[in-house]
Tab-separated table of N, CA and C in Angstrom:
chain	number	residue	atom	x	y	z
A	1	UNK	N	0.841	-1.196	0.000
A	1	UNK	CA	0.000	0.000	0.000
A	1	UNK	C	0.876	1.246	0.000
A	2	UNK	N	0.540	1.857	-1.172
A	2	UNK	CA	1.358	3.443	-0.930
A	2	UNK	C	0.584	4.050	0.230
A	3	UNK	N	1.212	4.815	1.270
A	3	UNK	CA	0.766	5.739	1.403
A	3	UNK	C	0.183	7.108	0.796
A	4	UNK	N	-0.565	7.783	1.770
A	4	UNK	CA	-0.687	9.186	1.330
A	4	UNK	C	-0.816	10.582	2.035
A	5	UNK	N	-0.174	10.899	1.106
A	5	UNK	CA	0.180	12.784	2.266
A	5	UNK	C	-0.777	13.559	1.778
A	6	UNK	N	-1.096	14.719	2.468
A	6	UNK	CA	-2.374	15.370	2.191
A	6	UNK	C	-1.414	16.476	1.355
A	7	UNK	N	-1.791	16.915	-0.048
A	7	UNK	CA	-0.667	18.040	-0.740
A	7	UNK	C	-1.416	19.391	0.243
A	8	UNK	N	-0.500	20.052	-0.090
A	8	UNK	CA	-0.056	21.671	1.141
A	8	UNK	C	0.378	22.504	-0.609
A	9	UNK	N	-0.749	23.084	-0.371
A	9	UNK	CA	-0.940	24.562	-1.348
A	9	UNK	C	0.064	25.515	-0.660
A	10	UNK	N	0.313	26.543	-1.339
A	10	UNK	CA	0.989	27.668	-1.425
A	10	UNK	C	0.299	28.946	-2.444
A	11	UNK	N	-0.050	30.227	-1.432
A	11	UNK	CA	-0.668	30.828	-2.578
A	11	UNK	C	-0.191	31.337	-3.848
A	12	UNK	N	1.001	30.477	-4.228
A	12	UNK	CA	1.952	30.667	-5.155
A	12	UNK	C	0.913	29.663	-6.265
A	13	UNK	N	0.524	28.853	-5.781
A	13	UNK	CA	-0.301	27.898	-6.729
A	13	UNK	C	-2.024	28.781	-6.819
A	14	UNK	N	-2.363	29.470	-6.643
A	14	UNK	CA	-3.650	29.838	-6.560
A	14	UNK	C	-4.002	29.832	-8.347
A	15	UNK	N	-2.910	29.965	-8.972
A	15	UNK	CA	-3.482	30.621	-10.761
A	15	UNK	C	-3.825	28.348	-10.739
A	16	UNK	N	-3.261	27.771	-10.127
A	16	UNK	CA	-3.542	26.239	-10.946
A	16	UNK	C	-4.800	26.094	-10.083
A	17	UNK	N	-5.091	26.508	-9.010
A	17	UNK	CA	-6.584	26.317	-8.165
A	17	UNK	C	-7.637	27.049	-9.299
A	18	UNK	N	-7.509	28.055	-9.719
A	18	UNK	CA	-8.245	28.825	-10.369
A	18	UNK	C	-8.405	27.945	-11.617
A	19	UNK	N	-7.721	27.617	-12.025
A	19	UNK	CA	-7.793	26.371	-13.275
A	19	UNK	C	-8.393	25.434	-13.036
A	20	UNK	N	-8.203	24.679	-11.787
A	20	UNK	CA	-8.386	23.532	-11.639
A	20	UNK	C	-10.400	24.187	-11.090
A	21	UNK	N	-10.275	25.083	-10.418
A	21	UNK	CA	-11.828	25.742	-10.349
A	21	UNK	C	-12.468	25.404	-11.812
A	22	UNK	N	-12.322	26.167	-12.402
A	22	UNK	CA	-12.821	26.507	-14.072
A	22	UNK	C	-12.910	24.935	-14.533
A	23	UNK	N	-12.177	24.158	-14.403
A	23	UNK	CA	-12.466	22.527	-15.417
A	23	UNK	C	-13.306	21.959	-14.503
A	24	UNK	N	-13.353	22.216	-13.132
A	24	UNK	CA	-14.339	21.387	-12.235
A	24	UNK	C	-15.923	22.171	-12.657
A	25	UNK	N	-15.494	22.771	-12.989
A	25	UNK	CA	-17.194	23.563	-12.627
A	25	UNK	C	-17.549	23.372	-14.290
A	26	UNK	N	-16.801	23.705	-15.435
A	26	UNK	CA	-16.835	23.216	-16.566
A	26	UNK	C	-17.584	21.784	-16.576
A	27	UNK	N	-16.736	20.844	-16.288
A	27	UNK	CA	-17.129	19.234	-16.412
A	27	UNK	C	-17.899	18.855	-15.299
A	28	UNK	N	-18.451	19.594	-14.104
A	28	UNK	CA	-19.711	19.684	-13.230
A	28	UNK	C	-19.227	18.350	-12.370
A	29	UNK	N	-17.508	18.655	-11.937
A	29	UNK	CA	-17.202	17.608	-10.808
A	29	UNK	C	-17.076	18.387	-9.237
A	30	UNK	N	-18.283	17.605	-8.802
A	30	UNK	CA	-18.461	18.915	-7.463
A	30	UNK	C	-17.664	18.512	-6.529
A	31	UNK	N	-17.479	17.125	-6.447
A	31	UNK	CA	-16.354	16.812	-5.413
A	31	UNK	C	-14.930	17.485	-5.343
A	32	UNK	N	-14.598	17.982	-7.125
A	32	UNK	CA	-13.048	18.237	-7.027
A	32	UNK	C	-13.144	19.868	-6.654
A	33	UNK	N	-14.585	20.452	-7.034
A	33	UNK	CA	-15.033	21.938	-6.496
A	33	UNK	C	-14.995	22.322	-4.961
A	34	UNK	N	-15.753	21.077	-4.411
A	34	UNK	CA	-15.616	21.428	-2.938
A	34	UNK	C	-14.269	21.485	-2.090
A	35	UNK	N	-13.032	20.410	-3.335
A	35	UNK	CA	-11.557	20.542	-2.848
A	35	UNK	C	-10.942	21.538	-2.779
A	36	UNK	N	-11.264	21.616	-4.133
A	36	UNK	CA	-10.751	23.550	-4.697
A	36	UNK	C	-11.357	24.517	-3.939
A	37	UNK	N	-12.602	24.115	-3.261
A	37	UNK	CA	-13.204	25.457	-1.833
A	37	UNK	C	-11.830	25.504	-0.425
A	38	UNK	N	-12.302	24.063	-0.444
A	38	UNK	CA	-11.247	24.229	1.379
A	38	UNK	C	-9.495	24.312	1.063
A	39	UNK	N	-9.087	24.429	-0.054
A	39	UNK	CA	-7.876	25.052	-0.568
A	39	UNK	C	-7.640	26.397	-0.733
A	40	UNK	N	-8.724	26.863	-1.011
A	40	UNK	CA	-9.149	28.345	-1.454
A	40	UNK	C	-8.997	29.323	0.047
A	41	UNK	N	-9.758	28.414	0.802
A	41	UNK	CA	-9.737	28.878	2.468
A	41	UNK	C	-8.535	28.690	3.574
A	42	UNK	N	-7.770	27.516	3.075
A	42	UNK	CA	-6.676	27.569	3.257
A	42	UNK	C	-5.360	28.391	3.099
A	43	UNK	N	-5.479	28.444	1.883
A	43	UNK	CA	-4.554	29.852	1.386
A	43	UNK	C	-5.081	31.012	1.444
A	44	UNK	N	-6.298	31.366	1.717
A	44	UNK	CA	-6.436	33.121	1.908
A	44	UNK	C	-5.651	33.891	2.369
A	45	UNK	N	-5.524	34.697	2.328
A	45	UNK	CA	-4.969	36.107	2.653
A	45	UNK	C	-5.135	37.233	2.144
A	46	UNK	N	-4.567	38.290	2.829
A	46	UNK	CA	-4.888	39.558	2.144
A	46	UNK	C	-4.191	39.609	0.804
A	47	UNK	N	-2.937	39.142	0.266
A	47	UNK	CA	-2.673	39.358	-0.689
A	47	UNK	C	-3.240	38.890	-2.135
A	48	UNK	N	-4.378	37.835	-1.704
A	48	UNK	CA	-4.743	37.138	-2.666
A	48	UNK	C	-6.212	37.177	-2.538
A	49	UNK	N	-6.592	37.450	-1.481
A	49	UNK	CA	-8.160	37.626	-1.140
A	49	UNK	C	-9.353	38.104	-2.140
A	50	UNK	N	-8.558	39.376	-2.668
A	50	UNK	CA	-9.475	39.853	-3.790
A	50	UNK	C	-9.821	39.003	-5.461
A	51	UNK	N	-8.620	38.195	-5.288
A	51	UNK	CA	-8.947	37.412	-6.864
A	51	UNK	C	-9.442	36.164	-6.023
A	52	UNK	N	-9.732	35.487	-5.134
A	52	UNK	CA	-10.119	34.289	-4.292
A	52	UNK	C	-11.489	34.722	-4.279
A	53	UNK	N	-12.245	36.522	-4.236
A	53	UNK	CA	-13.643	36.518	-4.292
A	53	UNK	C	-14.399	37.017	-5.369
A	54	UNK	N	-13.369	37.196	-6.445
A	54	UNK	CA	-13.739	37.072	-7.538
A	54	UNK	C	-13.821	35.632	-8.324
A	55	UNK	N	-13.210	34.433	-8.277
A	55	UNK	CA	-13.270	33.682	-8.411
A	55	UNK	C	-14.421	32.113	-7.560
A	56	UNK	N	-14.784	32.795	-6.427
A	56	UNK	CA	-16.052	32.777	-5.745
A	56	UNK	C	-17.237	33.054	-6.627
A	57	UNK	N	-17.208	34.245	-6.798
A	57	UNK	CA	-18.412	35.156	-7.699
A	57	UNK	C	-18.804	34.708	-9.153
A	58	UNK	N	-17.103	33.978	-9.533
A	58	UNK	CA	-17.531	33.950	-11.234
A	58	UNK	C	-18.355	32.689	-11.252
A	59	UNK	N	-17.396	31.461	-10.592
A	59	UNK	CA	-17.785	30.361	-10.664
A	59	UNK	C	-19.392	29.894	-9.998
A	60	UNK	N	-19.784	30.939	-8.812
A	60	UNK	CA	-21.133	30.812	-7.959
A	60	UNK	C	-20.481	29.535	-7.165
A	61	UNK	N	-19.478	29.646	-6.414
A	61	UNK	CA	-19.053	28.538	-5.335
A	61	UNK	C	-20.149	28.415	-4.235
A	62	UNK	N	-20.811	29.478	-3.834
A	62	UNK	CA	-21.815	29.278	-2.894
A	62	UNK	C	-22.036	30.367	-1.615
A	63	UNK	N	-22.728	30.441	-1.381
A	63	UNK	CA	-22.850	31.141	-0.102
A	63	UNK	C	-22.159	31.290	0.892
A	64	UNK	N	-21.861	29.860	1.746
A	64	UNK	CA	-21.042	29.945	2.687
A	64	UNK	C	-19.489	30.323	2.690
A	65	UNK	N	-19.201	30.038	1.630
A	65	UNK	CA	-17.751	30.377	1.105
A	65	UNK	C	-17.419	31.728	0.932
A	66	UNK	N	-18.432	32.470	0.211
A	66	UNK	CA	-18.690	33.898	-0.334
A	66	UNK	C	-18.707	34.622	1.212
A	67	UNK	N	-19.403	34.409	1.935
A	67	UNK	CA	-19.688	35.126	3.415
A	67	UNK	C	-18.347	34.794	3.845
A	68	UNK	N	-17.369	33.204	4.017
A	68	UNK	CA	-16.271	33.266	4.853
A	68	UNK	C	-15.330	34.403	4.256
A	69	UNK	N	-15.163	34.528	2.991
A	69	UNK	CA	-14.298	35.304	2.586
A	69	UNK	C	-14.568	36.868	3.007
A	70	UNK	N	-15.671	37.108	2.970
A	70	UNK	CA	-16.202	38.437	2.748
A	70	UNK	C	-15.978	38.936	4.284
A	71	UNK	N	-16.289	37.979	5.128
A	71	UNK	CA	-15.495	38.209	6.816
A	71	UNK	C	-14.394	38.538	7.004
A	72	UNK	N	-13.509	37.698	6.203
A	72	UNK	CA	-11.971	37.726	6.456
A	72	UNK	C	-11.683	39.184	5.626
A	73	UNK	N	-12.328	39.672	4.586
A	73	UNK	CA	-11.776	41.356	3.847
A	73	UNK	C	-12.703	42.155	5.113
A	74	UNK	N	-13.383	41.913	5.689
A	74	UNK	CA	-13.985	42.814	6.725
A	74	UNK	C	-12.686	43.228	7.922
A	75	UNK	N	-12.582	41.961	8.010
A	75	UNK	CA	-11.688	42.021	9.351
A	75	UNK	C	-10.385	42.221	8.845
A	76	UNK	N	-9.694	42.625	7.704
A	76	UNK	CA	-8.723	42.679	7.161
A	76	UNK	C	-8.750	44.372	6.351
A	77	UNK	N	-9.842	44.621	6.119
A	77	UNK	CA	-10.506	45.865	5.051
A	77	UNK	C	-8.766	47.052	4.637
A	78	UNK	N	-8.560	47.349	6.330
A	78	UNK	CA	-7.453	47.916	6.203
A	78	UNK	C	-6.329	47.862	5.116
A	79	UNK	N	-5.734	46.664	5.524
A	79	UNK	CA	-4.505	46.211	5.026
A	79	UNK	C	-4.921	45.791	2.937
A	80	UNK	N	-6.095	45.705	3.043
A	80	UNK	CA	-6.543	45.506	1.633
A	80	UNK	C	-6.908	46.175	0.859
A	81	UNK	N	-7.346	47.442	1.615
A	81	UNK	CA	-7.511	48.565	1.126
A	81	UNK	C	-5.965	49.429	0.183
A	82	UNK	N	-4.994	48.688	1.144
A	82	UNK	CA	-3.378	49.205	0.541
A	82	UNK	C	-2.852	48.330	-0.560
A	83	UNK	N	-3.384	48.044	-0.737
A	83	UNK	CA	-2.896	46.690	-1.720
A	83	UNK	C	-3.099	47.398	-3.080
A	84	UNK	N	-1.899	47.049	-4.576
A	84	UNK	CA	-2.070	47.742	-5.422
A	84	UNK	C	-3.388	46.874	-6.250
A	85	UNK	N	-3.401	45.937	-5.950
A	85	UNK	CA	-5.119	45.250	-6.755
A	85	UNK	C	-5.767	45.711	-6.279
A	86	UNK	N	-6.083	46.807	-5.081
A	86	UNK	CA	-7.756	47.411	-4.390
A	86	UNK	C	-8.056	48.109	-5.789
A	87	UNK	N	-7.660	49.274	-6.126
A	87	UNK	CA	-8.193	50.666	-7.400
A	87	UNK	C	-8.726	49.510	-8.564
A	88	UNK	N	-7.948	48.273	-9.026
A	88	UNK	CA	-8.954	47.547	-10.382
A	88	UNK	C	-9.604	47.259	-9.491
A	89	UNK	N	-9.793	46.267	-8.447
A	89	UNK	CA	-11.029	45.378	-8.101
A	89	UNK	C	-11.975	46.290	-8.162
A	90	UNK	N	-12.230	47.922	-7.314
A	90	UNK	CA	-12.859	48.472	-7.233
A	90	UNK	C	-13.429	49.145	-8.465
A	91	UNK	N	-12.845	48.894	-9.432
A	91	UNK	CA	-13.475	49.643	-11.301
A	91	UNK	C	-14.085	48.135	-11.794
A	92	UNK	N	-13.268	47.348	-11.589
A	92	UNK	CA	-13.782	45.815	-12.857
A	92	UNK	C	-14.748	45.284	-11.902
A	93	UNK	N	-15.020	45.316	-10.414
A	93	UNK	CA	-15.824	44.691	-9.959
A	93	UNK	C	-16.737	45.258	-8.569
A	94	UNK	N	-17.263	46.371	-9.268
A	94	UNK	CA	-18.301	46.969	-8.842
A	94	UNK	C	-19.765	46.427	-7.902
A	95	UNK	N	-19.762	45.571	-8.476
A	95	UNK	CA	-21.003	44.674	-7.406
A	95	UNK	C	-20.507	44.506	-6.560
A	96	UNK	N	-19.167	43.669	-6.314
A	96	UNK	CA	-18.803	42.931	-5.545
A	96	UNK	C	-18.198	43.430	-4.370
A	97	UNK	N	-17.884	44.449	-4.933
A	97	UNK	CA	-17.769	46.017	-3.963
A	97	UNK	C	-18.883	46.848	-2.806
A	98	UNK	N	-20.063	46.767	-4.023
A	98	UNK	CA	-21.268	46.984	-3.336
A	98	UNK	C	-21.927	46.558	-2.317
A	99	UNK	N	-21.649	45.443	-2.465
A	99	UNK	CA	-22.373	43.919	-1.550
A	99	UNK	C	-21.693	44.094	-0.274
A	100	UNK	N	-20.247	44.537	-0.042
A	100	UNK	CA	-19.186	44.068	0.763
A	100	UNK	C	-19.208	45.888	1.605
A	101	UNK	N	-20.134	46.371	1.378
A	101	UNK	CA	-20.158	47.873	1.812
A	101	UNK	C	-21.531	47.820	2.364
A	102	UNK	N	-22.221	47.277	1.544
A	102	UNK	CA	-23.502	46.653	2.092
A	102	UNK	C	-23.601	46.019	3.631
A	103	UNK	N	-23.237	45.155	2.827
A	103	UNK	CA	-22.615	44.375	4.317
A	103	UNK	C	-22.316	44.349	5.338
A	104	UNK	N	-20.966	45.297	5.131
A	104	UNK	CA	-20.782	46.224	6.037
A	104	UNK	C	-21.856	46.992	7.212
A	105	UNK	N	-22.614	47.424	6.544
A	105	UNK	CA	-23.370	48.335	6.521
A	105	UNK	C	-24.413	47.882	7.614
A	106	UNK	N	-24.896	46.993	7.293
A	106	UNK	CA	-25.938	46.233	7.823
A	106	UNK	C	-25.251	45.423	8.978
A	107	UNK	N	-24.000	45.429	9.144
A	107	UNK	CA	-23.376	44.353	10.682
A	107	UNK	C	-23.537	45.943	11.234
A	108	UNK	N	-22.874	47.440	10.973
A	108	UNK	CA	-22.650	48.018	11.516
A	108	UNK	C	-24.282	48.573	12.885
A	109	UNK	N	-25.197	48.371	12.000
A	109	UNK	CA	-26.331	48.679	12.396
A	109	UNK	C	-26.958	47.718	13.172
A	110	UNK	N	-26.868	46.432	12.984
A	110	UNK	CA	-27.213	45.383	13.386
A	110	UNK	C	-26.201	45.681	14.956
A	111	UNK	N	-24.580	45.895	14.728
A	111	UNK	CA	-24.326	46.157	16.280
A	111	UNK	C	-24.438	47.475	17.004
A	112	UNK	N	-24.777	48.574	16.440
A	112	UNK	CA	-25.434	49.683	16.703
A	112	UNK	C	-26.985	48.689	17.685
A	113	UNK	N	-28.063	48.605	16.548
A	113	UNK	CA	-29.426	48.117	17.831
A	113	UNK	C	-28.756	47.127	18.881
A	114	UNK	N	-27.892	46.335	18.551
A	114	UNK	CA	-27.565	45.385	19.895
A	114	UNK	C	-27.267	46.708	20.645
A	115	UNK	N	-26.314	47.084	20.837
A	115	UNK	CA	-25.402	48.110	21.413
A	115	UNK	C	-26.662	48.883	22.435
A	116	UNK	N	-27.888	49.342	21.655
A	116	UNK	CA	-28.972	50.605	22.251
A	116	UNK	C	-29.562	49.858	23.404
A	117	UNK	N	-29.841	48.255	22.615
A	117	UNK	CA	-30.897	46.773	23.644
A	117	UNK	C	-29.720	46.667	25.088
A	118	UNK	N	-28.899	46.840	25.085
A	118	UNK	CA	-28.205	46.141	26.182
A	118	UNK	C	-28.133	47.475	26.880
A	119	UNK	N	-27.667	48.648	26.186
A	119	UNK	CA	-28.010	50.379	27.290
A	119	UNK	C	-29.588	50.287	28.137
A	120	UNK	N	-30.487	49.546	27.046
A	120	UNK	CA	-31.911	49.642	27.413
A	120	UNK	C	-31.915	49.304	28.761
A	121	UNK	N	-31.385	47.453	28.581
A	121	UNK	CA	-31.658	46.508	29.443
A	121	UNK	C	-30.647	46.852	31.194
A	122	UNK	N	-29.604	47.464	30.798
A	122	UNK	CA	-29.101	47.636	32.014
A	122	UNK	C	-29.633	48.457	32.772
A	123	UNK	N	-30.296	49.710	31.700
A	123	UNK	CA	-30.667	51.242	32.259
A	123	UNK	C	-32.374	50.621	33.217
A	124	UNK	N	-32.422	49.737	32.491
A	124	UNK	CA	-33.563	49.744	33.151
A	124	UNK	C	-33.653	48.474	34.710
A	125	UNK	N	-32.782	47.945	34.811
A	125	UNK	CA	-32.187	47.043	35.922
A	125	UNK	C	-31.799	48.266	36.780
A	126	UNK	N	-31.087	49.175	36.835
A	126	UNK	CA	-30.855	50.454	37.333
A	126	UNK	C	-31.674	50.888	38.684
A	127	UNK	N	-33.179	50.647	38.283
A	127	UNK	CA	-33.910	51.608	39.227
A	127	UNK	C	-34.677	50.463	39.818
């Protein structure tokens, strides 16, 4: 029996993930898609993040994937914002921009009312 080692990506390989994305979703092999997901999540980072959610978007990988990523540029926004790929992503991919400001948008408010409910709840334990 050969053994077997689990292969260890490098986001140096992300252009053959992106390939290997495109022929899976081409020839509709979801098993080798869902590989190419937890590889994708593996190698994230800020330096690569923005073509990892464009490549999310083109292919329609799914929801849960789309939200993990879209967390990790939240909690990262800063450092990605400096990056010389922010100015295209932000011209060639305008939705995806939108959504992620959106988004934004709606946690900010969402912890804004938590934030007012818990002033409520103490203020009113108070008296």
């Amino acid at each position: 029996h050969a053994k077997t080692r689990p292969v260890r990506f490098t986001s140096v390989d992300l252009e053959l993930i992106i390939g290997v994305v495109h022929l899976s979703s081409k020839y509709q092999v979801w098993l080798l898609i869902d590989s190419c997901k937890d590889v994708l999540m593996d190698i994230l980072n800020v330096d690569n993040v923005l073509k990892i959610m464009v490549v999310i978007d083109k292919y329609e990988l799914g929801h849960t994937i789309s939200e993990m990523v879209s967390n990790f540029m939240k909690e990262n926004i800063a450092m990605i914002v400096d990056k010389e790929d922010w100015s295209e992503f932000l011209g060639e991919y305008p939705a995806l921009v939108k959504d992620l400001v959106l988004d934004m948008k709606k946690e900010m408010i969402d912890t804004n009312d938590a934030l007012k409910n818990a002033r409520n709840n103490v203020c009113a334990t108070c008296f």
